[in-house]
């Protein structure tokens, strides 16, 4: 998987484990977790376990009104606590 320091992705290498936040405005968290577990298990070699707190998922079903418009200061303020310590932010299907 791209965030593994020993493997890299295309021309990028992490060099060390990084804290990752995946922000998805469409899929429910349970579906995202299941999909990522399948991807990690299918790796060659299979991925090592991810440290607790190293990879967080914030899906629309975990936010009261959904993810919302990321350009809105109110939405930014609501999401700000999730960004504490995050070194890589992945945005997927975020739309107003």
Coordinates of N, CA and C in Angstrom, one line a residue:
X1 N 0.8 -1.2 0.0 CA 0.0 0.0 0.0 C 0.9 1.2 0.0
X2 N 0.5 2.4 -0.5 CA 1.3 3.5 -0.8 C 2.0 4.1 0.5
X3 N 1.4 4.0 1.6 CA 2.0 4.6 2.8 C 3.1 3.8 3.5
X4 N 3.3 2.6 3.0 CA 4.4 1.8 3.6 C 5.7 2.3 3.3
X5 N 6.6 2.6 4.3 CA 7.9 3.2 4.0 C 8.8 2.2 3.3
X6 N 8.6 1.0 3.4 CA 9.6 0.0 2.7 C 9.2 -0.2 1.2
X7 N 8.1 0.2 0.8 CA 7.7 -0.1 -0.6 C 7.6 1.1 -1.5
X8 N 7.1 2.2 -1.1 CA 7.0 3.4 -1.9 C 5.8 3.2 -2.9
X9 N 5.5 4.3 -3.6 CA 4.5 4.3 -4.6 C 4.9 5.2 -5.7
X10 N 4.9 4.6 -7.0 CA 5.5 5.3 -8.1 C 6.8 5.9 -7.8
X11 N 7.0 7.2 -7.8 CA 8.3 7.7 -7.5 C 8.5 8.2 -6.1
X12 N 7.5 8.0 -5.2 CA 7.5 8.5 -3.9 C 7.8 7.4 -2.9
X13 N 8.6 7.8 -1.8 CA 8.9 6.9 -0.7 C 8.6 7.7 0.6
X14 N 8.1 7.1 1.5 CA 7.7 7.7 2.8 C 9.0 7.8 3.7
X15 N 9.9 6.9 3.7 CA 11.0 6.9 4.5 C 10.8 6.4 5.9
X16 N 9.6 6.6 6.4 CA 9.2 6.2 7.8 C 7.7 6.2 7.8
X17 N 7.1 5.4 8.7 CA 5.6 5.4 8.8 C 5.1 6.8 9.0
X18 N 4.0 7.1 8.4 CA 3.3 8.4 8.5 C 1.9 8.3 8.9
X19 N 1.4 9.3 9.6 CA 0.0 9.3 10.0 C -0.8 9.7 8.8
X20 N -1.9 8.9 8.5 CA -2.7 9.1 7.3 C -4.1 9.3 7.7
X21 N -4.8 10.2 7.1 CA -6.2 10.4 7.2 C -6.9 10.3 5.8
X22 N -7.8 9.4 5.7 CA -8.5 9.2 4.4 C -9.9 9.8 4.7
X23 N -10.2 10.9 3.9 CA -11.5 11.6 4.0 C -12.3 11.2 2.8
X24 N -13.4 10.6 3.0 CA -14.3 10.1 1.9 C -15.7 10.6 2.1
X25 N -16.3 11.3 1.2 CA -17.6 11.8 1.3 C -18.7 10.9 0.7
X26 N -18.4 9.7 0.4 CA -19.4 8.9 -0.3 C -19.6 7.5 0.4
X27 N -18.5 6.7 0.5 CA -18.7 5.4 1.1 C -18.8 5.4 2.6
X28 N -19.6 4.5 3.1 CA -19.7 4.3 4.6 C -18.3 3.8 5.1
X29 N -18.0 4.2 6.4 CA -16.7 3.8 7.0 C -16.5 2.3 7.0
X30 N -17.6 1.5 7.3 CA -17.4 0.0 7.4 C -17.0 -0.5 6.0
X31 N -17.6 0.0 4.9 CA -17.2 -0.5 3.6 C -15.8 -0.1 3.2
X32 N -15.4 1.1 3.6 CA -14.0 1.5 3.3 C -13.0 0.7 4.1
X33 N -13.3 0.4 5.4 CA -12.4 -0.4 6.2 C -12.2 -1.8 5.6
X34 N -13.4 -2.4 5.2 CA -13.3 -3.8 4.6 C -12.5 -3.8 3.3
X35 N -12.7 -2.7 2.5 CA -12.0 -2.7 1.2 C -10.5 -2.5 1.4
X36 N -10.1 -1.7 2.4 CA -8.7 -1.5 2.7 C -8.0 -2.7 3.3
X37 N -8.8 -3.4 4.1 CA -8.3 -4.7 4.7 C -8.0 -5.7 3.6
X38 N -8.9 -5.8 2.6 CA -8.7 -6.7 1.4 C -7.5 -6.3 0.6
X39 N -7.3 -5.0 0.4 CA -6.1 -4.5 -0.4 C -4.9 -4.9 0.3
X40 N -4.8 -4.6 1.7 CA -3.6 -4.9 2.4 C -3.3 -6.4 2.4
X41 N -4.3 -7.2 2.6 CA -4.1 -8.7 2.6 C -3.7 -9.2 1.3
X42 N -4.0 -8.5 0.2 CA -3.6 -9.0 -1.2 C -2.3 -8.5 -1.6
X43 N -1.6 -7.7 -0.8 CA -0.3 -7.2 -1.1 C 0.7 -8.3 -1.3
X44 N 1.8 -8.0 -2.0 CA 2.9 -8.9 -2.3 C 4.2 -8.4 -1.8
X45 N 4.7 -8.7 -0.6 CA 4.1 -9.6 0.3 C 2.9 -8.9 1.1
X46 N 2.1 -9.7 1.8 CA 1.0 -9.1 2.5 C 1.5 -8.0 3.4
X47 N 0.7 -7.0 3.6 CA 1.1 -5.8 4.4 C 1.2 -6.2 5.9
X48 N 2.2 -5.5 6.6 CA 2.2 -5.7 8.0 C 1.1 -5.0 8.7
X49 N 0.7 -5.4 9.9 CA -0.4 -4.7 10.5 C -0.1 -3.2 10.7
X50 N -1.1 -2.4 10.5 CA -1.0 -0.9 10.7 C -1.1 -0.5 12.1
X51 N -0.2 0.3 12.6 CA -0.3 0.7 14.0 C -1.6 1.4 14.3
X52 N -2.1 1.2 15.5 CA -3.4 1.9 15.9 C -3.2 3.4 15.8
X53 N -4.1 4.1 15.2 CA -4.0 5.6 15.0 C -3.2 6.0 13.9
X54 N -2.5 5.1 13.2 CA -1.6 5.5 12.1 C -2.4 5.7 10.8
X55 N -3.6 5.1 10.7 CA -4.4 5.3 9.5 C -5.8 5.4 9.9
X56 N -6.3 6.6 9.8 CA -7.7 7.0 10.2 C -8.6 7.2 9.0
X57 N -9.8 6.8 9.2 CA -10.8 7.0 8.1 C -11.9 7.9 8.6
X58 N -12.2 9.0 7.9 CA -13.3 9.9 8.2 C -14.2 9.8 7.0
X59 N -15.3 9.1 7.2 CA -16.3 8.9 6.1 C -17.5 9.8 6.4
X60 N -18.3 10.1 5.4 CA -19.4 10.9 5.6 C -20.4 10.5 6.6
X61 N -20.5 9.2 6.9 CA -21.4 8.7 7.9 C -20.9 8.9 9.3
X62 N -19.7 9.4 9.5 CA -19.2 9.7 10.8 C -19.3 11.2 11.2
X63 N -19.8 12.0 10.2 CA -20.0 13.4 10.4 C -21.4 13.7 10.4
X64 N -21.9 14.5 11.3 CA -23.3 14.8 11.5 C -24.1 15.1 10.2
X65 N -23.6 16.1 9.4 CA -24.2 16.5 8.2 C -23.5 16.0 7.0
X66 N -22.7 15.0 7.1 CA -21.8 14.6 6.0 C -20.6 15.5 5.9
X67 N -19.7 15.3 5.0 CA -18.5 16.0 4.9 C -18.7 17.5 4.5
X68 N -19.5 17.7 3.6 CA -19.9 19.1 3.2 C -18.8 19.7 2.3
X69 N -19.0 21.0 2.1 CA -18.1 21.8 1.2 C -16.8 22.2 2.0
X70 N -15.7 21.6 1.5 CA -14.4 21.8 2.2 C -13.9 23.3 2.1
X71 N -14.5 24.1 1.3 CA -14.2 25.5 1.2 C -14.9 26.3 2.2
X72 N -15.9 25.8 2.9 CA -16.6 26.5 3.9 C -15.8 26.5 5.3
X73 N -15.7 27.7 5.8 CA -15.0 27.8 7.1 C -15.7 27.0 8.2
X74 N -17.0 26.8 8.2 CA -17.7 26.0 9.2 C -17.3 24.5 9.1
X75 N -17.2 24.0 7.8 CA -16.8 22.7 7.6 C -15.4 22.5 8.0
X76 N -14.5 23.4 7.6 CA -13.1 23.4 8.0 C -12.9 23.3 9.5
X77 N -13.7 24.1 10.2 CA -13.6 24.1 11.7 C -14.0 22.7 12.3
X78 N -15.1 22.1 11.7 CA -15.5 20.8 12.1 C -14.5 19.7 11.9
X79 N -13.8 19.8 10.8 CA -12.8 18.8 10.4 C -11.4 19.0 11.0
X80 N -11.2 20.3 11.5 CA -9.8 20.6 12.0 C -9.3 19.7 13.0
X81 N -10.1 19.3 14.0 CA -9.6 18.3 15.1 C -9.1 17.0 14.5
X82 N -9.6 16.6 13.4 CA -9.2 15.3 12.8 C -7.8 15.4 12.1
X83 N -7.4 16.6 11.9 CA -6.1 16.8 11.2 C -4.9 16.8 12.1
X84 N -5.1 16.8 13.4 CA -4.1 16.9 14.4 C -3.1 15.7 14.2
X85 N -1.8 16.1 13.9 CA -0.8 15.1 13.7 C -0.8 14.3 12.4
X86 N -1.7 14.6 11.5 CA -1.8 14.0 10.2 C -0.7 14.5 9.2
X87 N 0.0 13.5 8.6 CA 1.1 13.9 7.7 C 0.7 13.7 6.2
X88 N -0.3 12.9 6.0 CA -0.8 12.6 4.6 C -2.3 12.7 4.7
X89 N -2.9 13.5 3.9 CA -4.4 13.6 3.8 C -4.8 13.2 2.4
X90 N -5.7 12.2 2.4 CA -6.2 11.6 1.1 C -7.7 12.1 1.0
X91 N -8.0 12.8 0.0 CA -9.4 13.2 -0.2 C -10.0 12.4 -1.3
X92 N -11.2 11.8 -1.1 CA -11.8 10.9 -2.0 C -13.3 11.3 -2.1
X93 N -13.8 11.6 -3.2 CA -15.2 11.9 -3.4 C -15.8 12.8 -2.4
X94 N -15.1 14.0 -2.4 CA -15.6 15.1 -1.5 C -16.3 16.1 -2.3
X95 N -17.6 16.2 -2.2 CA -18.3 17.2 -3.0 C -19.4 17.8 -2.1
X96 N -19.8 19.0 -2.5 CA -20.9 19.6 -1.7 C -22.2 19.1 -2.1

